[in-house]
GROMACS .gro file of C-alpha atoms in nm:
model
  206
    1MET     CA    1   4.956  -0.525  -1.270
    2ASP     CA    2   4.732  -0.520  -1.578
    3ILE     CA    3   4.400  -0.363  -1.474
    4GLN     CA    4   4.134  -0.394  -1.743
    5MET     CA    5   3.913  -0.088  -1.788
    6PHE     CA    6   3.535  -0.127  -1.756
    7PRO     CA    7   3.337   0.198  -1.722
    8GLY     CA    8   2.996   0.047  -1.646
    9LEU     CA    9   2.667   0.228  -1.709
   10THR     CA   10   2.818   0.563  -1.802
   11GLU     CA   11   2.677   0.867  -1.979
   12GLU     CA   12   2.862   0.760  -2.295
   13VAL     CA   13   2.701   0.415  -2.288
   14CYS     CA   14   2.360   0.570  -2.223
   15ASP     CA   15   2.409   0.827  -2.500
   16LYS     CA   16   2.472   0.552  -2.754
   17ALA     CA   17   2.171   0.352  -2.637
   18PHE     CA   18   1.957   0.666  -2.641
   19ASP     CA   19   2.062   0.757  -2.997
   20ILE     CA   20   1.952   0.413  -3.115
   21THR     CA   21   1.627   0.440  -2.920
   22SER     CA   22   1.558   0.793  -3.046
   23THR     CA   23   1.611   0.685  -3.409
   24ALA     CA   24   1.371   0.392  -3.370
   25PHE     CA   25   1.117   0.609  -3.188
   26LYS     CA   26   1.124   0.879  -3.456
   27THR     CA   27   1.089   0.615  -3.727
   28ALA     CA   28   0.776   0.486  -3.553
   29GLY     CA   29   0.636   0.840  -3.567
   30LEU     CA   30   0.716   0.879  -3.936
   31MET     CA   31   0.540   0.549  -4.001
   32GLU     CA   32   0.239   0.680  -3.801
   33VAL     CA   33   0.270   0.395  -3.554
   34THR     CA   34   0.286   0.652  -3.274
   35ASN     CA   35   0.100   0.982  -3.259
   36ARG     CA   36   0.401   1.200  -3.178
   37THR     CA   37   0.782   1.197  -3.175
   38ALA     CA   38   0.841   1.348  -2.833
   39GLY     CA   39   0.904   1.214  -2.487
   40THR     CA   40   1.137   1.187  -2.188
   41LEU     CA   41   1.354   0.895  -2.085
   42VAL     CA   42   1.508   0.859  -1.738
   43VAL     CA   43   1.737   0.598  -1.583
   44VAL     CA   44   1.783   0.548  -1.209
   45ASN     CA   45   2.113   0.439  -1.056
   46PRO     CA   46   2.071   0.062  -1.016
   47LEU     CA   47   2.296   0.063  -0.708
   48ALA     CA   48   2.088   0.323  -0.523
   49SER     CA   49   1.802   0.247  -0.285
   50PRO     CA   50   1.503   0.474  -0.212
   51SER     CA   51   1.449   0.618   0.135
   52SER     CA   52   1.116   0.436   0.176
   53SER     CA   53   0.940   0.123   0.052
   54ASP     CA   54   0.624   0.332   0.010
   55PRO     CA   55   0.613   0.516  -0.328
   56SER     CA   56   0.395   0.791  -0.180
   57LYS     CA   57   0.678   0.881   0.060
   58VAL     CA   58   0.949   0.911  -0.206
   59GLY     CA   59   0.948   1.250  -0.377
   60LEU     CA   60   1.045   1.312  -0.738
   61ASP     CA   61   1.335   1.526  -0.618
   62GLU     CA   62   1.482   1.213  -0.459
   63VAL     CA   63   1.445   1.029  -0.789
   64GLU     CA   64   1.624   1.312  -0.972
   65GLU     CA   65   1.910   1.293  -0.723
   66HIS     CA   66   1.968   0.931  -0.820
   67LEU     CA   67   1.938   0.956  -1.198
   68VAL     CA   68   2.233   0.839  -1.402
   69PHE     CA   69   2.081   0.954  -1.730
   70SER     CA   70   1.792   1.163  -1.861
   71ARG     CA   71   1.708   1.291  -2.207
   72ARG     CA   72   1.421   1.438  -2.401
   73ILE     CA   73   1.318   1.360  -2.755
   74ASP     CA   74   1.206   1.700  -2.887
   75LEU     CA   75   1.343   1.928  -2.618
   76ARG     CA   76   1.096   2.211  -2.688
   77HIS     CA   77   0.774   2.016  -2.720
   78LEU     CA   78   0.483   2.192  -2.549
   79MET     CA   79   0.424   1.890  -2.326
   80ALA     CA   80   0.792   1.828  -2.247
   81ARG     CA   81   0.767   1.919  -1.878
   82LYS     CA   82   0.461   1.698  -1.837
   83PHE     CA   83   0.655   1.411  -1.994
   84ASP     CA   84   0.942   1.482  -1.751
   85GLU     CA   85   0.710   1.457  -1.451
   86ILE     CA   86   0.535   1.141  -1.568
   87ALA     CA   87   0.863   0.968  -1.661
   88LEU     CA   88   1.004   1.049  -1.317
   89THR     CA   89   0.690   0.917  -1.150
   90LYS     CA   90   0.702   0.594  -1.350
   91ALA     CA   91   1.068   0.553  -1.262
   92ARG     CA   92   0.995   0.625  -0.894
   93ASP     CA   93   0.724   0.359  -0.881
   94ILE     CA   94   0.950   0.099  -1.045
   95TRP     CA   95   1.248   0.194  -0.828
   96VAL     CA   96   1.058   0.168  -0.501
   97LEU     CA   97   0.873  -0.156  -0.585
   98ARG     CA   98   1.191  -0.324  -0.708
   99SER     CA   99   1.256  -0.447  -0.353
  100LEU     CA  100   0.925  -0.637  -0.364
  101LEU     CA  101   0.904  -0.742  -0.729
  102GLY     CA  102   1.268  -0.813  -0.812
  103PRO     CA  103   1.507  -0.706  -1.087
  104ASN     CA  104   1.283  -0.775  -1.389
  105PHE     CA  105   0.927  -0.640  -1.411
  106SER     CA  106   0.728  -0.358  -1.569
  107GLY     CA  107   0.467  -0.098  -1.490
  108LEU     CA  108   0.222  -0.314  -1.683
  109ASP     CA  109   0.295  -0.598  -1.441
  110ILE     CA  110   0.197  -0.369  -1.154
  111GLN     CA  111  -0.119  -0.264  -1.335
  112VAL     CA  112  -0.230  -0.617  -1.430
  113ARG     CA  113  -0.075  -0.853  -1.176
  114PHE     CA  114  -0.010  -0.641  -0.868
  115PRO     CA  115  -0.278  -0.369  -0.852
  116HIS     CA  116  -0.296  -0.425  -0.475
  117LEU     CA  117   0.041  -0.246  -0.451
  118TYR     CA  118  -0.094   0.087  -0.578
  119VAL     CA  119  -0.092   0.377  -0.331
  120PRO     CA  120  -0.201   0.740  -0.376
  121GLY     CA  121   0.044   0.937  -0.587
  122MET     CA  122   0.151   0.653  -0.815
  123THR     CA  123   0.083   0.690  -1.185
  124LYS     CA  124  -0.169   0.465  -1.355
  125TRP     CA  125   0.028   0.479  -1.680
  126HIS     CA  126   0.277   0.208  -1.760
  127GLY     CA  127   0.598   0.265  -1.954
  128GLY     CA  128   0.847   0.205  -1.676
  129ILE     CA  129   1.049  -0.115  -1.650
  130CYS     CA  130   1.314  -0.276  -1.435
  131GLU     CA  131   1.561  -0.482  -1.636
  132GLY     CA  132   1.860  -0.641  -1.470
  133GLY     CA  133   1.791  -0.423  -1.167
  134VAL     CA  134   1.801  -0.098  -1.369
  135PRO     CA  135   1.486   0.118  -1.340
  136VAL     CA  136   1.410   0.288  -1.674
  137ALA     CA  137   1.104   0.489  -1.772
  138PHE     CA  138   0.980   0.669  -2.082
  139SER     CA  139   0.682   0.901  -2.122
  140GLY     CA  140   0.551   1.061  -2.439
  141VAL     CA  141   0.301   0.835  -2.612
  142GLN     CA  142   0.080   0.539  -2.524
  143GLY     CA  143   0.203   0.322  -2.239
  144HIS     CA  144   0.285   0.019  -2.455
  145TYR     CA  145   0.497   0.235  -2.686
  146ASP     CA  146   0.658   0.407  -2.388
  147GLU     CA  147   0.753   0.063  -2.260
  148ALA     CA  148   0.891  -0.032  -2.601
  149ALA     CA  149   1.115   0.276  -2.593
  150ALA     CA  150   1.235   0.196  -2.241
  151ARG     CA  151   1.308  -0.166  -2.340
  152THR     CA  152   1.490  -0.061  -2.657
  153PHE     CA  153   1.713   0.168  -2.451
  154ILE     CA  154   1.805  -0.078  -2.177
  155THR     CA  155   1.851  -0.367  -2.422
  156TRP     CA  156   2.115  -0.168  -2.608
  157ALA     CA  157   2.274  -0.025  -2.292
  158ILE     CA  158   2.319  -0.375  -2.149
  159ALA     CA  159   2.445  -0.506  -2.485
  160ILE     CA  160   2.709  -0.230  -2.498
  161CYS     CA  161   2.816  -0.314  -2.142
  162ARG     CA  162   2.834  -0.683  -2.229
  163ASN     CA  163   3.055  -0.603  -2.525
  164SER     CA  164   3.287  -0.407  -2.296
  165MET     CA  165   3.282  -0.691  -2.044
  166ALA     CA  166   3.385  -0.936  -2.317
  167ARG     CA  167   3.707  -0.737  -2.356
  168VAL     CA  168   3.755  -0.740  -1.979
  169MET     CA  169   3.730  -1.119  -1.976
  170GLU     CA  170   4.007  -1.141  -2.237
  171SER     CA  171   4.245  -0.961  -1.999
  172ASP     CA  172   4.481  -1.140  -1.762
  173SER     CA  173   4.371  -0.912  -1.478
  174ALA     CA  174   4.142  -1.049  -1.210
  175PHE     CA  175   4.025  -0.699  -1.118
  176ILE     CA  176   3.819  -0.422  -1.272
  177ALA     CA  177   3.882  -0.048  -1.278
  178GLY     CA  178   3.656   0.238  -1.379
  179SER     CA  179   3.932   0.473  -1.494
  180GLU     CA  180   4.311   0.481  -1.521
  181ALA     CA  181   4.329   0.671  -1.191
  182GLU     CA  182   4.114   0.420  -1.006
  183PHE     CA  183   4.189   0.075  -0.876
  184MET     CA  184   3.909  -0.115  -0.710
  185PRO     CA  185   4.051  -0.437  -0.561
  186ASP     CA  186   3.708  -0.584  -0.483
  187PRO     CA  187   3.643  -0.831  -0.770
  188THR     CA  188   3.268  -0.818  -0.702
  189LEU     CA  189   3.254  -0.452  -0.802
  190THR     CA  190   3.186  -0.443  -1.174
  191ALA     CA  191   3.094  -0.083  -1.249
  192THR     CA  192   3.118   0.275  -1.139
  193LEU     CA  193   2.847   0.529  -1.205
  194PRO     CA  194   2.878   0.897  -1.298
  195ALA     CA  195   2.747   1.188  -1.099
  196THR     CA  196   2.377   1.270  -1.119
  197LEU     CA  197   2.276   1.433  -1.445
  198PRO     CA  198   2.028   1.724  -1.446
  199LEU     CA  199   1.691   1.633  -1.593
  200LEU     CA  200   1.610   1.973  -1.736
  201GLY     CA  201   1.813   2.241  -1.906
  202ASN     CA  202   2.000   2.238  -2.234
  203ARG     CA  203   2.165   1.897  -2.207
  204GLY     CA  204   1.922   1.832  -2.479
  205THR     CA  205   1.831   1.563  -2.719
  206LYS     CA  206   1.875   1.465  -3.074
   0.00000   0.00000   0.00000
């Protein structure tokens, strides 16, 4: 049986989307649109669910356990660890509130439209988004530019997945597989996700 390969939201897909995002972000810095060219981007597994519907009860360690991708722009920036923490907090808030607000919303939506959902421990800064059910957050500059970076990333990640899916649709197979060694007979399963990636360390950035 011909089984068409479709890897889903993998590290390779995220790496490509991040490279494009990083290039655009650095260009904005060179043009003095932003005040620095440093920050952290994190992506939460869209198929995972948090342990609580209350953001104050979901620790950042739980968020890290469910990351599918994380990278820094300027690995050695003096504020890099602060950016890590804020990006994780933004992602946590988006991830937890996704069950209430749906697959497409932003931290700015929470700030402007749903301030009644704030609880102690949430960040006031926007820059996190949920797009197609995928929680993504960036921290490094002003919130509106952080959000632009997050949106640039997920727009390209989804576009790359769509391009792969176009090849799947050209196949005669009715099923999808994540690797040559895998066969997933459930036609509703469209992607597999890699193991959790460490946020810190020398996995580095461009």
